[in-house]
C-alpha cells in the first residue's frame, strides 16, 4: 500500500507507544490522551489489516508484525531527526561569523562598537578569537580577520581598515608625572615596552630628543599588558591611538607631551580569497569598513572603578 500523509500521525503515535510499551506514556510524550493514542493505533491496524499490539490487563506488547513495523518506524524517524538536525545546524552555522584579531584591538576598539552591529544584524552570532598565534584560514577556520601589518598575505583578500599612530601615555599617579613638561623629560620616567615594530627609540627620534638614555624597565608581549602596567603606575607606555582611546577617555591614562608618530603598519580586514564570504560574514565585513569614520561610542561612567579613577591632569598637555 502507498503511505498516505493521513497515516503519519498514527505512525507517530504507534512508534511512541511501541517504544514505551505503554499508551499512557506515549500520550504524555505526544501531549495527547491515552484514548487518542489508542485511536491512532486502531486506525493503523484497520488500515494495515494486522494486529500490532496484544492488549492485556497490565498493558500492551508488540506482536511480531508490530515489532517489524516498530523497527522500521524507529529507523525512519531516527534518519529524519538526523537530517533535520543537520539542516538546523547548517542554518545556524550560516548565521555565525568567526572573527580573528589581536586581544588589544578586540578589547579597546572592536567590542565597544559591536552593539552597533548587533542592532543592525540581530540574527548574526559572532565568535571572536584573540589567540596570539597567526590563525590559518582553512576550511572550518575563521571567516574574517583584522590584521595589523602590511599586505599582501598569501591566500587572503585584504581591505584597508584604518591607520594608527603612537604617542606616550602614563598614569597621573606615576612618580615623576608632575615633572614632565616636554618630550625631553620623558626619558627620566621608567618606560614600558611591547612587541610593536616601532618603539621608544623611534619615538624619541621623531620628537627630536637626541642622545637621551632611558630605562625601559618593563616589557610586555601584548599591548594591553603594557597599557595596564602603565595604568598601575609602573611607567610610561608608548600607546597606539586605536587601542588607547578607552584608557584616555576614562582617565586611567593621560597623554604626555610630544608628537604623534604615524605607525608604519596599518589595520586591514582580511578573509580567504579562495572562498566567497557567506552573507553574514559579508555583512560583517561591510559593517567593519564603515567604522573608522564614525566617532567612538562614549564610555559609560560606571566603567571607571574607584581604584582606577584618577584626578584630572593638573596641567594642560600639549597635543
PDB file of C-alpha atoms in Angstrom:
ATOM      1  CA  UNK A   1       0.000   0.000   0.000  1.00  0.00           C
ATOM      2  CA  UNK A   2       1.072   3.580  -0.611  1.00  0.00           C
ATOM      3  CA  UNK A   3       1.914   5.595   2.513  1.00  0.00           C
ATOM      4  CA  UNK A   4      -0.537   8.454   2.810  1.00  0.00           C
ATOM      5  CA  UNK A   5       0.004  11.627   4.806  1.00  0.00           C
ATOM      6  CA  UNK A   6      -3.129  10.972   6.899  1.00  0.00           C
ATOM      7  CA  UNK A   7      -1.318   7.956   8.378  1.00  0.00           C
ATOM      8  CA  UNK A   8       1.650   9.975   9.656  1.00  0.00           C
ATOM      9  CA  UNK A   9       0.014  10.985  12.990  1.00  0.00           C
ATOM     10  CA  UNK A  10      -0.990   7.362  13.523  1.00  0.00           C
ATOM     11  CA  UNK A  11       2.551   6.156  12.769  1.00  0.00           C
ATOM     12  CA  UNK A  12       3.977   8.716  15.207  1.00  0.00           C
ATOM     13  CA  UNK A  13       1.594   7.562  17.938  1.00  0.00           C
ATOM     14  CA  UNK A  14       2.382   3.908  17.203  1.00  0.00           C
ATOM     15  CA  UNK A  15       6.163   4.491  17.268  1.00  0.00           C
ATOM     16  CA  UNK A  16       5.966   6.213  20.662  1.00  0.00           C
ATOM     17  CA  UNK A  17       3.649   3.539  22.090  1.00  0.00           C
ATOM     18  CA  UNK A  18       5.975   0.816  20.785  1.00  0.00           C
ATOM     19  CA  UNK A  19       8.998   2.420  22.455  1.00  0.00           C
ATOM     20  CA  UNK A  20       7.249   2.842  25.785  1.00  0.00           C
ATOM     21  CA  UNK A  21       5.136  -0.338  25.564  1.00  0.00           C
ATOM     22  CA  UNK A  22       2.510   1.868  27.173  1.00  0.00           C
ATOM     23  CA  UNK A  23      -0.225   4.040  25.685  1.00  0.00           C
ATOM     24  CA  UNK A  24      -0.333   6.419  28.668  1.00  0.00           C
ATOM     25  CA  UNK A  25       3.407   7.144  28.489  1.00  0.00           C
ATOM     26  CA  UNK A  26       3.165   7.700  24.743  1.00  0.00           C
ATOM     27  CA  UNK A  27       0.253  10.073  25.315  1.00  0.00           C
ATOM     28  CA  UNK A  28       2.317  12.062  27.818  1.00  0.00           C
ATOM     29  CA  UNK A  29       5.219  12.326  25.345  1.00  0.00           C
ATOM     30  CA  UNK A  30       2.956  13.409  22.473  1.00  0.00           C
ATOM     31  CA  UNK A  31       0.743  15.692  24.596  1.00  0.00           C
ATOM     32  CA  UNK A  32      -2.316  13.577  23.769  1.00  0.00           C
ATOM     33  CA  UNK A  33      -4.724  11.491  25.790  1.00  0.00           C
ATOM     34  CA  UNK A  34      -4.276   7.738  26.130  1.00  0.00           C
ATOM     35  CA  UNK A  35      -7.555   7.228  24.282  1.00  0.00           C
ATOM     36  CA  UNK A  36      -6.271   9.352  21.390  1.00  0.00           C
ATOM     37  CA  UNK A  37      -3.136   7.199  21.132  1.00  0.00           C
ATOM     38  CA  UNK A  38      -5.283   4.072  21.226  1.00  0.00           C
ATOM     39  CA  UNK A  39      -7.485   5.531  18.456  1.00  0.00           C
ATOM     40  CA  UNK A  40      -4.445   6.231  16.244  1.00  0.00           C
ATOM     41  CA  UNK A  41      -3.122   2.690  16.747  1.00  0.00           C
ATOM     42  CA  UNK A  42      -6.503   1.090  15.955  1.00  0.00           C
ATOM     43  CA  UNK A  43      -6.763   3.257  12.813  1.00  0.00           C
ATOM     44  CA  UNK A  44      -3.351   1.998  11.709  1.00  0.00           C
ATOM     45  CA  UNK A  45      -4.278  -1.611  12.458  1.00  0.00           C
ATOM     46  CA  UNK A  46      -7.501  -1.257  10.489  1.00  0.00           C
ATOM     47  CA  UNK A  47      -5.682   0.248   7.513  1.00  0.00           C
ATOM     48  CA  UNK A  48      -2.978  -2.451   7.529  1.00  0.00           C
ATOM     49  CA  UNK A  49      -5.300  -5.333   8.376  1.00  0.00           C
ATOM     50  CA  UNK A  50      -2.979  -6.659  11.100  1.00  0.00           C
ATOM     51  CA  UNK A  51      -2.849  -6.552  14.906  1.00  0.00           C
ATOM     52  CA  UNK A  52       0.121  -4.509  16.122  1.00  0.00           C
ATOM     53  CA  UNK A  53      -0.373  -4.832  19.895  1.00  0.00           C
ATOM     54  CA  UNK A  54      -1.638  -7.520  22.175  1.00  0.00           C
ATOM     55  CA  UNK A  55      -3.794  -5.801  24.808  1.00  0.00           C
ATOM     56  CA  UNK A  56      -3.912  -7.242  28.300  1.00  0.00           C
ATOM     57  CA  UNK A  57      -4.668  -6.061  31.820  1.00  0.00           C
ATOM     58  CA  UNK A  58      -1.092  -4.991  32.570  1.00  0.00           C
ATOM     59  CA  UNK A  59      -0.610  -3.030  29.354  1.00  0.00           C
ATOM     60  CA  UNK A  60       0.331  -3.852  25.770  1.00  0.00           C
ATOM     61  CA  UNK A  61       3.027  -5.848  23.994  1.00  0.00           C
ATOM     62  CA  UNK A  62       4.031  -5.812  20.356  1.00  0.00           C
ATOM     63  CA  UNK A  63       3.044  -8.617  18.054  1.00  0.00           C
ATOM     64  CA  UNK A  64       5.552  -9.933  15.504  1.00  0.00           C
ATOM     65  CA  UNK A  65       4.028  -7.625  12.886  1.00  0.00           C
ATOM     66  CA  UNK A  66       4.089  -4.756  15.377  1.00  0.00           C
ATOM     67  CA  UNK A  67       7.773  -5.355  16.102  1.00  0.00           C
ATOM     68  CA  UNK A  68       8.553  -5.315  12.370  1.00  0.00           C
ATOM     69  CA  UNK A  69       6.757  -2.017  11.868  1.00  0.00           C
ATOM     70  CA  UNK A  70       8.197  -0.527  15.086  1.00  0.00           C
ATOM     71  CA  UNK A  71      11.768  -1.240  13.928  1.00  0.00           C
ATOM     72  CA  UNK A  72      11.112   0.385  10.544  1.00  0.00           C
ATOM     73  CA  UNK A  73       9.328   3.393  12.061  1.00  0.00           C
ATOM     74  CA  UNK A  74      12.066   3.942  14.646  1.00  0.00           C
ATOM     75  CA  UNK A  75      14.784   3.787  11.965  1.00  0.00           C
ATOM     76  CA  UNK A  76      12.909   6.150   9.659  1.00  0.00           C
ATOM     77  CA  UNK A  77      12.246   8.696  12.409  1.00  0.00           C
ATOM     78  CA  UNK A  78      15.882   8.497  13.541  1.00  0.00           C
ATOM     79  CA  UNK A  79      17.044   9.201   9.979  1.00  0.00           C
ATOM     80  CA  UNK A  80      14.617  12.115   9.712  1.00  0.00           C
ATOM     81  CA  UNK A  81      15.767  13.536  13.038  1.00  0.00           C
ATOM     82  CA  UNK A  82      19.388  13.357  11.908  1.00  0.00           C
ATOM     83  CA  UNK A  83      18.618  15.149   8.649  1.00  0.00           C
ATOM     84  CA  UNK A  84      16.533  17.805  10.382  1.00  0.00           C
ATOM     85  CA  UNK A  85      19.277  18.366  12.944  1.00  0.00           C
ATOM     86  CA  UNK A  86      21.826  18.765  10.166  1.00  0.00           C
ATOM     87  CA  UNK A  87      19.621  21.274   8.385  1.00  0.00           C
ATOM     88  CA  UNK A  88      19.171  23.249  11.610  1.00  0.00           C
ATOM     89  CA  UNK A  89      22.918  23.241  12.258  1.00  0.00           C
ATOM     90  CA  UNK A  90      23.607  24.350   8.689  1.00  0.00           C
ATOM     91  CA  UNK A  91      21.089  27.157   9.056  1.00  0.00           C
ATOM     92  CA  UNK A  92      22.548  28.216  12.390  1.00  0.00           C
ATOM     93  CA  UNK A  93      26.096  27.990  11.028  1.00  0.00           C
ATOM     94  CA  UNK A  94      25.169  30.393   8.231  1.00  0.00           C
ATOM     95  CA  UNK A  95      24.413  32.989  10.903  1.00  0.00           C
ATOM     96  CA  UNK A  96      27.764  32.554  12.717  1.00  0.00           C
ATOM     97  CA  UNK A  97      30.732  34.775  11.841  1.00  0.00           C
ATOM     98  CA  UNK A  98      34.103  33.631  13.168  1.00  0.00           C
ATOM     99  CA  UNK A  99      36.472  36.565  13.662  1.00  0.00           C
ATOM    100  CA  UNK A 100      40.168  36.573  14.448  1.00  0.00           C
ATOM    101  CA  UNK A 101      42.083  39.596  15.712  1.00  0.00           C
ATOM    102  CA  UNK A 102      44.517  40.570  18.441  1.00  0.00           C
ATOM    103  CA  UNK A 103      43.280  40.923  22.018  1.00  0.00           C
ATOM    104  CA  UNK A 104      44.225  44.601  22.316  1.00  0.00           C
ATOM    105  CA  UNK A 105      42.133  45.666  19.316  1.00  0.00           C
ATOM    106  CA  UNK A 106      39.217  43.398  20.254  1.00  0.00           C
ATOM    107  CA  UNK A 107      39.057  44.844  23.777  1.00  0.00           C
ATOM    108  CA  UNK A 108      39.630  48.528  23.086  1.00  0.00           C
ATOM    109  CA  UNK A 109      38.249  49.106  19.574  1.00  0.00           C
ATOM    110  CA  UNK A 110      36.003  46.276  18.383  1.00  0.00           C
ATOM    111  CA  UNK A 111      33.913  45.381  21.434  1.00  0.00           C
ATOM    112  CA  UNK A 112      32.700  48.938  22.152  1.00  0.00           C
ATOM    113  CA  UNK A 113      31.388  49.070  18.574  1.00  0.00           C
ATOM    114  CA  UNK A 114      29.745  45.641  18.424  1.00  0.00           C
ATOM    115  CA  UNK A 115      26.379  46.852  19.813  1.00  0.00           C
ATOM    116  CA  UNK A 116      26.015  48.845  16.579  1.00  0.00           C
ATOM    117  CA  UNK A 117      26.451  45.697  14.513  1.00  0.00           C
ATOM    118  CA  UNK A 118      24.111  43.663  16.719  1.00  0.00           C
ATOM    119  CA  UNK A 119      21.418  46.325  16.433  1.00  0.00           C
ATOM    120  CA  UNK A 120      21.661  46.219  12.629  1.00  0.00           C
ATOM    121  CA  UNK A 121      22.038  42.416  12.356  1.00  0.00           C
ATOM    122  CA  UNK A 122      20.372  40.809  15.408  1.00  0.00           C
ATOM    123  CA  UNK A 123      20.319  37.318  13.830  1.00  0.00           C
ATOM    124  CA  UNK A 124      24.114  37.121  13.384  1.00  0.00           C
ATOM    125  CA  UNK A 125      26.197  35.472  16.095  1.00  0.00           C
ATOM    126  CA  UNK A 126      29.857  36.414  16.475  1.00  0.00           C
ATOM    127  CA  UNK A 127      32.708  34.172  17.635  1.00  0.00           C
ATOM    128  CA  UNK A 128      35.814  36.252  18.379  1.00  0.00           C
ATOM    129  CA  UNK A 129      39.212  34.551  18.602  1.00  0.00           C
ATOM    130  CA  UNK A 130      42.115  36.547  20.097  1.00  0.00           C
ATOM    131  CA  UNK A 131      44.732  33.806  20.225  1.00  0.00           C
ATOM    132  CA  UNK A 132      48.181  35.359  19.662  1.00  0.00           C
ATOM    133  CA  UNK A 133      49.227  32.751  17.065  1.00  0.00           C
ATOM    134  CA  UNK A 134      48.642  33.728  13.442  1.00  0.00           C
ATOM    135  CA  UNK A 135      45.405  31.987  12.500  1.00  0.00           C
ATOM    136  CA  UNK A 136      45.103  29.828   9.393  1.00  0.00           C
ATOM    137  CA  UNK A 137      42.042  30.474   7.241  1.00  0.00           C
ATOM    138  CA  UNK A 138      41.424  26.814   6.423  1.00  0.00           C
ATOM    139  CA  UNK A 139      38.017  25.195   5.996  1.00  0.00           C
ATOM    140  CA  UNK A 140      36.283  25.433   9.351  1.00  0.00           C
ATOM    141  CA  UNK A 141      38.580  28.301  10.338  1.00  0.00           C
ATOM    142  CA  UNK A 142      37.714  31.980  10.772  1.00  0.00           C
ATOM    143  CA  UNK A 143      35.613  33.854   8.232  1.00  0.00           C
ATOM    144  CA  UNK A 144      37.071  37.320   8.825  1.00  0.00           C
ATOM    145  CA  UNK A 145      40.210  38.717  10.391  1.00  0.00           C
ATOM    146  CA  UNK A 146      41.559  42.137  11.368  1.00  0.00           C
ATOM    147  CA  UNK A 147      45.323  42.136  10.872  1.00  0.00           C
ATOM    148  CA  UNK A 148      47.898  44.733  11.778  1.00  0.00           C
ATOM    149  CA  UNK A 149      50.735  44.946   9.264  1.00  0.00           C
ATOM    150  CA  UNK A 150      51.209  45.401   5.552  1.00  0.00           C
ATOM    151  CA  UNK A 151      49.792  43.126   2.820  1.00  0.00           C
ATOM    152  CA  UNK A 152      49.997  41.059   0.751  1.00  0.00           C
ATOM    153  CA  UNK A 153      49.177  37.998   2.841  1.00  0.00           C
ATOM    154  CA  UNK A 154      49.134  34.790   0.839  1.00  0.00           C
ATOM    155  CA  UNK A 155      45.663  33.414   0.228  1.00  0.00           C
ATOM    156  CA  UNK A 156      43.882  36.425   1.756  1.00  0.00           C
ATOM    157  CA  UNK A 157      41.923  39.320   0.309  1.00  0.00           C
ATOM    158  CA  UNK A 158      42.832  42.465   2.264  1.00  0.00           C
ATOM    159  CA  UNK A 159      40.910  45.748   2.555  1.00  0.00           C
ATOM    160  CA  UNK A 160      42.376  48.809   4.329  1.00  0.00           C
ATOM    161  CA  UNK A 161      40.550  49.490   7.575  1.00  0.00           C
ATOM    162  CA  UNK A 162      42.463  52.266   9.351  1.00  0.00           C
ATOM    163  CA  UNK A 163      45.895  53.676  10.100  1.00  0.00           C
ATOM    164  CA  UNK A 164      47.347  54.099  13.560  1.00  0.00           C
ATOM    165  CA  UNK A 165      49.734  56.359  15.453  1.00  0.00           C
ATOM    166  CA  UNK A 166      51.933  56.261  18.551  1.00  0.00           C
ATOM    167  CA  UNK A 167      52.250  58.688  21.453  1.00  0.00           C
ATOM    168  CA  UNK A 168      53.348  58.417  25.102  1.00  0.00           C
ATOM    169  CA  UNK A 169      50.908  57.948  27.977  1.00  0.00           C
ATOM    170  CA  UNK A 170      51.133  57.454  31.725  1.00  0.00           C
ATOM    171  CA  UNK A 171      49.022  57.322  34.848  1.00  0.00           C
ATOM    172  CA  UNK A 172      48.682  60.633  36.709  1.00  0.00           C
ATOM    173  CA  UNK A 173      49.771  58.667  39.795  1.00  0.00           C
ATOM    174  CA  UNK A 174      53.146  57.733  38.306  1.00  0.00           C
ATOM    175  CA  UNK A 175      56.016  59.093  40.382  1.00  0.00           C
ATOM    176  CA  UNK A 176      57.579  61.934  38.412  1.00  0.00           C
ATOM    177  CA  UNK A 177      54.435  62.571  36.316  1.00  0.00           C
ATOM    178  CA  UNK A 178      54.214  66.207  37.512  1.00  0.00           C
ATOM    179  CA  UNK A 179      57.790  66.884  36.416  1.00  0.00           C
ATOM    180  CA  UNK A 180      57.141  66.032  32.764  1.00  0.00           C
ATOM    181  CA  UNK A 181      56.600  69.279  30.832  1.00  0.00           C
ATOM    182  CA  UNK A 182      58.093  68.388  27.464  1.00  0.00           C
ATOM    183  CA  UNK A 183      59.173  65.353  25.463  1.00  0.00           C
ATOM    184  CA  UNK A 184      62.756  65.658  26.735  1.00  0.00           C
ATOM    185  CA  UNK A 185      61.507  64.952  30.286  1.00  0.00           C
ATOM    186  CA  UNK A 186      60.013  61.560  29.424  1.00  0.00           C
ATOM    187  CA  UNK A 187      63.341  59.599  29.484  1.00  0.00           C
ATOM    188  CA  UNK A 188      63.518  60.411  33.227  1.00  0.00           C
ATOM    189  CA  UNK A 189      60.492  58.136  33.792  1.00  0.00           C
ATOM    190  CA  UNK A 190      60.565  54.344  33.911  1.00  0.00           C
ATOM    191  CA  UNK A 191      59.381  53.181  30.487  1.00  0.00           C
ATOM    192  CA  UNK A 192      57.265  50.229  29.346  1.00  0.00           C
ATOM    193  CA  UNK A 193      57.809  48.467  26.022  1.00  0.00           C
ATOM    194  CA  UNK A 194      55.910  45.907  23.941  1.00  0.00           C
ATOM    195  CA  UNK A 195      56.296  43.990  20.681  1.00  0.00           C
ATOM    196  CA  UNK A 196      55.409  46.959  18.486  1.00  0.00           C
ATOM    197  CA  UNK A 197      57.604  47.328  15.412  1.00  0.00           C
ATOM    198  CA  UNK A 198      58.286  50.904  16.448  1.00  0.00           C
ATOM    199  CA  UNK A 199      59.461  51.632  19.963  1.00  0.00           C
ATOM    200  CA  UNK A 200      60.751  54.318  22.264  1.00  0.00           C
ATOM    201  CA  UNK A 201      63.939  54.877  20.263  1.00  0.00           C
ATOM    202  CA  UNK A 202      61.866  55.664  17.157  1.00  0.00           C
ATOM    203  CA  UNK A 203      59.564  57.996  19.061  1.00  0.00           C
ATOM    204  CA  UNK A 204      62.388  59.924  20.746  1.00  0.00           C
ATOM    205  CA  UNK A 205      63.969  60.399  17.330  1.00  0.00           C
ATOM    206  CA  UNK A 206      60.657  61.738  15.934  1.00  0.00           C
ATOM    207  CA  UNK A 207      60.308  64.013  18.986  1.00  0.00           C
ATOM    208  CA  UNK A 208      63.780  65.456  18.440  1.00  0.00           C
ATOM    209  CA  UNK A 209      65.084  64.071  21.728  1.00  0.00           C
ATOM    210  CA  UNK A 210      68.705  63.240  20.846  1.00  0.00           C
ATOM    211  CA  UNK A 211      71.199  61.261  22.862  1.00  0.00           C
ATOM    212  CA  UNK A 212      68.833  60.541  25.725  1.00  0.00           C
ATOM    213  CA  UNK A 213      69.401  57.496  27.866  1.00  0.00           C
ATOM    214  CA  UNK A 214      66.238  55.863  29.135  1.00  0.00           C
ATOM    215  CA  UNK A 215      65.208  52.996  31.362  1.00  0.00           C
ATOM    216  CA  UNK A 216      62.823  50.570  29.617  1.00  0.00           C
ATOM    217  CA  UNK A 217      62.113  48.789  32.850  1.00  0.00           C
ATOM    218  CA  UNK A 218      59.155  46.616  31.787  1.00  0.00           C
ATOM    219  CA  UNK A 219      58.452  44.719  28.580  1.00  0.00           C
ATOM    220  CA  UNK A 220      55.217  43.000  27.539  1.00  0.00           C
ATOM    221  CA  UNK A 221      54.403  40.824  24.554  1.00  0.00           C
ATOM    222  CA  UNK A 222      50.891  42.272  24.387  1.00  0.00           C
ATOM    223  CA  UNK A 223      49.931  45.935  24.033  1.00  0.00           C
ATOM    224  CA  UNK A 224      47.091  45.545  26.522  1.00  0.00           C
ATOM    225  CA  UNK A 225      49.587  44.320  29.113  1.00  0.00           C
ATOM    226  CA  UNK A 226      51.781  47.367  28.516  1.00  0.00           C
ATOM    227  CA  UNK A 227      48.846  49.758  28.891  1.00  0.00           C
ATOM    228  CA  UNK A 228      47.563  48.049  32.028  1.00  0.00           C
ATOM    229  CA  UNK A 229      51.050  48.207  33.543  1.00  0.00           C
ATOM    230  CA  UNK A 230      51.037  51.923  32.846  1.00  0.00           C
ATOM    231  CA  UNK A 231      47.593  52.209  34.476  1.00  0.00           C
ATOM    232  CA  UNK A 232      49.129  50.667  37.603  1.00  0.00           C
ATOM    233  CA  UNK A 233      51.748  53.425  37.668  1.00  0.00           C
ATOM    234  CA  UNK A 234      54.691  51.235  36.669  1.00  0.00           C
ATOM    235  CA  UNK A 235      55.869  53.592  33.950  1.00  0.00           C
ATOM    236  CA  UNK A 236      55.079  55.456  30.753  1.00  0.00           C
ATOM    237  CA  UNK A 237      53.922  53.434  27.743  1.00  0.00           C
ATOM    238  CA  UNK A 238      54.047  54.163  24.044  1.00  0.00           C
ATOM    239  CA  UNK A 239      50.393  53.770  23.144  1.00  0.00           C
ATOM    240  CA  UNK A 240      48.701  53.088  19.828  1.00  0.00           C
ATOM    241  CA  UNK A 241      45.943  55.587  19.187  1.00  0.00           C
ATOM    242  CA  UNK A 242      43.331  52.982  18.259  1.00  0.00           C
ATOM    243  CA  UNK A 243      43.692  50.878  21.384  1.00  0.00           C
ATOM    244  CA  UNK A 244      44.424  53.553  23.988  1.00  0.00           C
ATOM    245  CA  UNK A 245      41.197  55.537  23.473  1.00  0.00           C
ATOM    246  CA  UNK A 246      39.214  53.840  26.315  1.00  0.00           C
ATOM    247  CA  UNK A 247      42.074  54.355  28.793  1.00  0.00           C
ATOM    248  CA  UNK A 248      42.308  58.053  27.913  1.00  0.00           C
ATOM    249  CA  UNK A 249      38.550  58.565  27.860  1.00  0.00           C
ATOM    250  CA  UNK A 250      38.012  57.341  31.428  1.00  0.00           C
ATOM    251  CA  UNK A 251      41.154  58.977  32.829  1.00  0.00           C
ATOM    252  CA  UNK A 252      43.111  55.858  33.654  1.00  0.00           C
ATOM    253  CA  UNK A 253      45.885  57.163  31.399  1.00  0.00           C
ATOM    254  CA  UNK A 254      46.898  60.686  30.395  1.00  0.00           C
ATOM    255  CA  UNK A 255      48.702  61.654  27.238  1.00  0.00           C
ATOM    256  CA  UNK A 256      52.225  63.011  27.771  1.00  0.00           C
ATOM    257  CA  UNK A 257      53.738  65.892  25.769  1.00  0.00           C
ATOM    258  CA  UNK A 258      55.296  65.200  22.403  1.00  0.00           C
ATOM    259  CA  UNK A 259      54.348  64.443  18.807  1.00  0.00           C
ATOM    260  CA  UNK A 260      52.061  61.818  17.370  1.00  0.00           C
ATOM    261  CA  UNK A 261      54.141  59.413  15.279  1.00  0.00           C
ATOM    262  CA  UNK A 262      52.377  57.555  12.423  1.00  0.00           C
ATOM    263  CA  UNK A 263      52.920  53.817  12.501  1.00  0.00           C
ATOM    264  CA  UNK A 264      54.460  52.009   9.570  1.00  0.00           C
ATOM    265  CA  UNK A 265      51.773  49.312   9.771  1.00  0.00           C
ATOM    266  CA  UNK A 266      48.004  49.638   9.359  1.00  0.00           C
ATOM    267  CA  UNK A 267      44.890  47.599  10.100  1.00  0.00           C
ATOM    268  CA  UNK A 268      43.305  45.525   7.346  1.00  0.00           C
ATOM    269  CA  UNK A 269      40.135  43.466   7.103  1.00  0.00           C
ATOM    270  CA  UNK A 270      41.050  40.097   5.618  1.00  0.00           C
ATOM    271  CA  UNK A 271      39.198  36.973   4.534  1.00  0.00           C
ATOM    272  CA  UNK A 272      40.078  33.901   2.455  1.00  0.00           C
ATOM    273  CA  UNK A 273      40.413  34.683  -1.237  1.00  0.00           C
ATOM    274  CA  UNK A 274      39.613  31.076  -2.221  1.00  0.00           C
ATOM    275  CA  UNK A 275      36.032  31.159  -0.942  1.00  0.00           C
ATOM    276  CA  UNK A 276      33.273  33.723  -1.157  1.00  0.00           C
ATOM    277  CA  UNK A 277      32.185  35.113   2.236  1.00  0.00           C
ATOM    278  CA  UNK A 278      28.800  33.877   3.380  1.00  0.00           C
ATOM    279  CA  UNK A 279      26.093  36.575   3.656  1.00  0.00           C
ATOM    280  CA  UNK A 280      26.569  37.039   7.411  1.00  0.00           C
ATOM    281  CA  UNK A 281      30.347  37.356   7.019  1.00  0.00           C
ATOM    282  CA  UNK A 282      29.910  39.745   4.090  1.00  0.00           C
ATOM    283  CA  UNK A 283      27.593  41.893   6.209  1.00  0.00           C
ATOM    284  CA  UNK A 284      30.198  41.994   8.977  1.00  0.00           C
ATOM    285  CA  UNK A 285      32.987  42.972   6.547  1.00  0.00           C
ATOM    286  CA  UNK A 286      30.851  45.727   5.035  1.00  0.00           C
ATOM    287  CA  UNK A 287      29.985  46.996   8.521  1.00  0.00           C
ATOM    288  CA  UNK A 288      33.625  46.945   9.662  1.00  0.00           C
ATOM    289  CA  UNK A 289      34.711  49.077   6.727  1.00  0.00           C
ATOM    290  CA  UNK A 290      32.266  51.827   7.773  1.00  0.00           C
ATOM    291  CA  UNK A 291      33.523  52.069  11.359  1.00  0.00           C
ATOM    292  CA  UNK A 292      36.783  54.097  11.218  1.00  0.00           C
ATOM    293  CA  UNK A 293      34.960  57.234  10.082  1.00  0.00           C
ATOM    294  CA  UNK A 294      32.455  57.091  12.934  1.00  0.00           C
ATOM    295  CA  UNK A 295      33.111  58.558  16.378  1.00  0.00           C
ATOM    296  CA  UNK A 296      33.901  56.043  19.094  1.00  0.00           C
ATOM    297  CA  UNK A 297      30.951  55.182  21.358  1.00  0.00           C
ATOM    298  CA  UNK A 298      31.045  57.202  24.594  1.00  0.00           C
ATOM    299  CA  UNK A 299      32.483  55.480  27.642  1.00  0.00           C
ATOM    300  CA  UNK A 300      29.891  54.629  30.280  1.00  0.00           C
ATOM    301  CA  UNK A 301      30.632  56.465  33.541  1.00  0.00           C
ATOM    302  CA  UNK A 302      30.346  53.273  35.573  1.00  0.00           C
ATOM    303  CA  UNK A 303      33.183  51.717  33.556  1.00  0.00           C
ATOM    304  CA  UNK A 304      35.648  53.507  35.840  1.00  0.00           C
ATOM    305  CA  UNK A 305      36.010  51.765  39.177  1.00  0.00           C
ATOM    306  CA  UNK A 306      37.087  53.624  42.339  1.00  0.00           C
ATOM    307  CA  UNK A 307      40.524  52.021  42.222  1.00  0.00           C
ATOM    308  CA  UNK A 308      41.016  53.107  38.620  1.00  0.00           C
ATOM    309  CA  UNK A 309      39.731  56.681  38.759  1.00  0.00           C
ATOM    310  CA  UNK A 310      42.270  59.449  38.671  1.00  0.00           C
ATOM    311  CA  UNK A 311      42.187  63.157  39.282  1.00  0.00           C
ATOM    312  CA  UNK A 312      42.170  65.354  36.183  1.00  0.00           C
ATOM    313  CA  UNK A 313      45.638  66.373  34.982  1.00  0.00           C
ATOM    314  CA  UNK A 314      46.980  69.385  36.811  1.00  0.00           C
ATOM    315  CA  UNK A 315      48.430  70.877  33.672  1.00  0.00           C
ATOM    316  CA  UNK A 316      47.461  71.269  30.046  1.00  0.00           C
ATOM    317  CA  UNK A 317      49.157  68.586  27.987  1.00  0.00           C
ATOM    318  CA  UNK A 318      50.448  69.751  24.604  1.00  0.00           C
ATOM    319  CA  UNK A 319      48.949  67.903  21.662  1.00  0.00           C
TER     320      UNK A 319
END
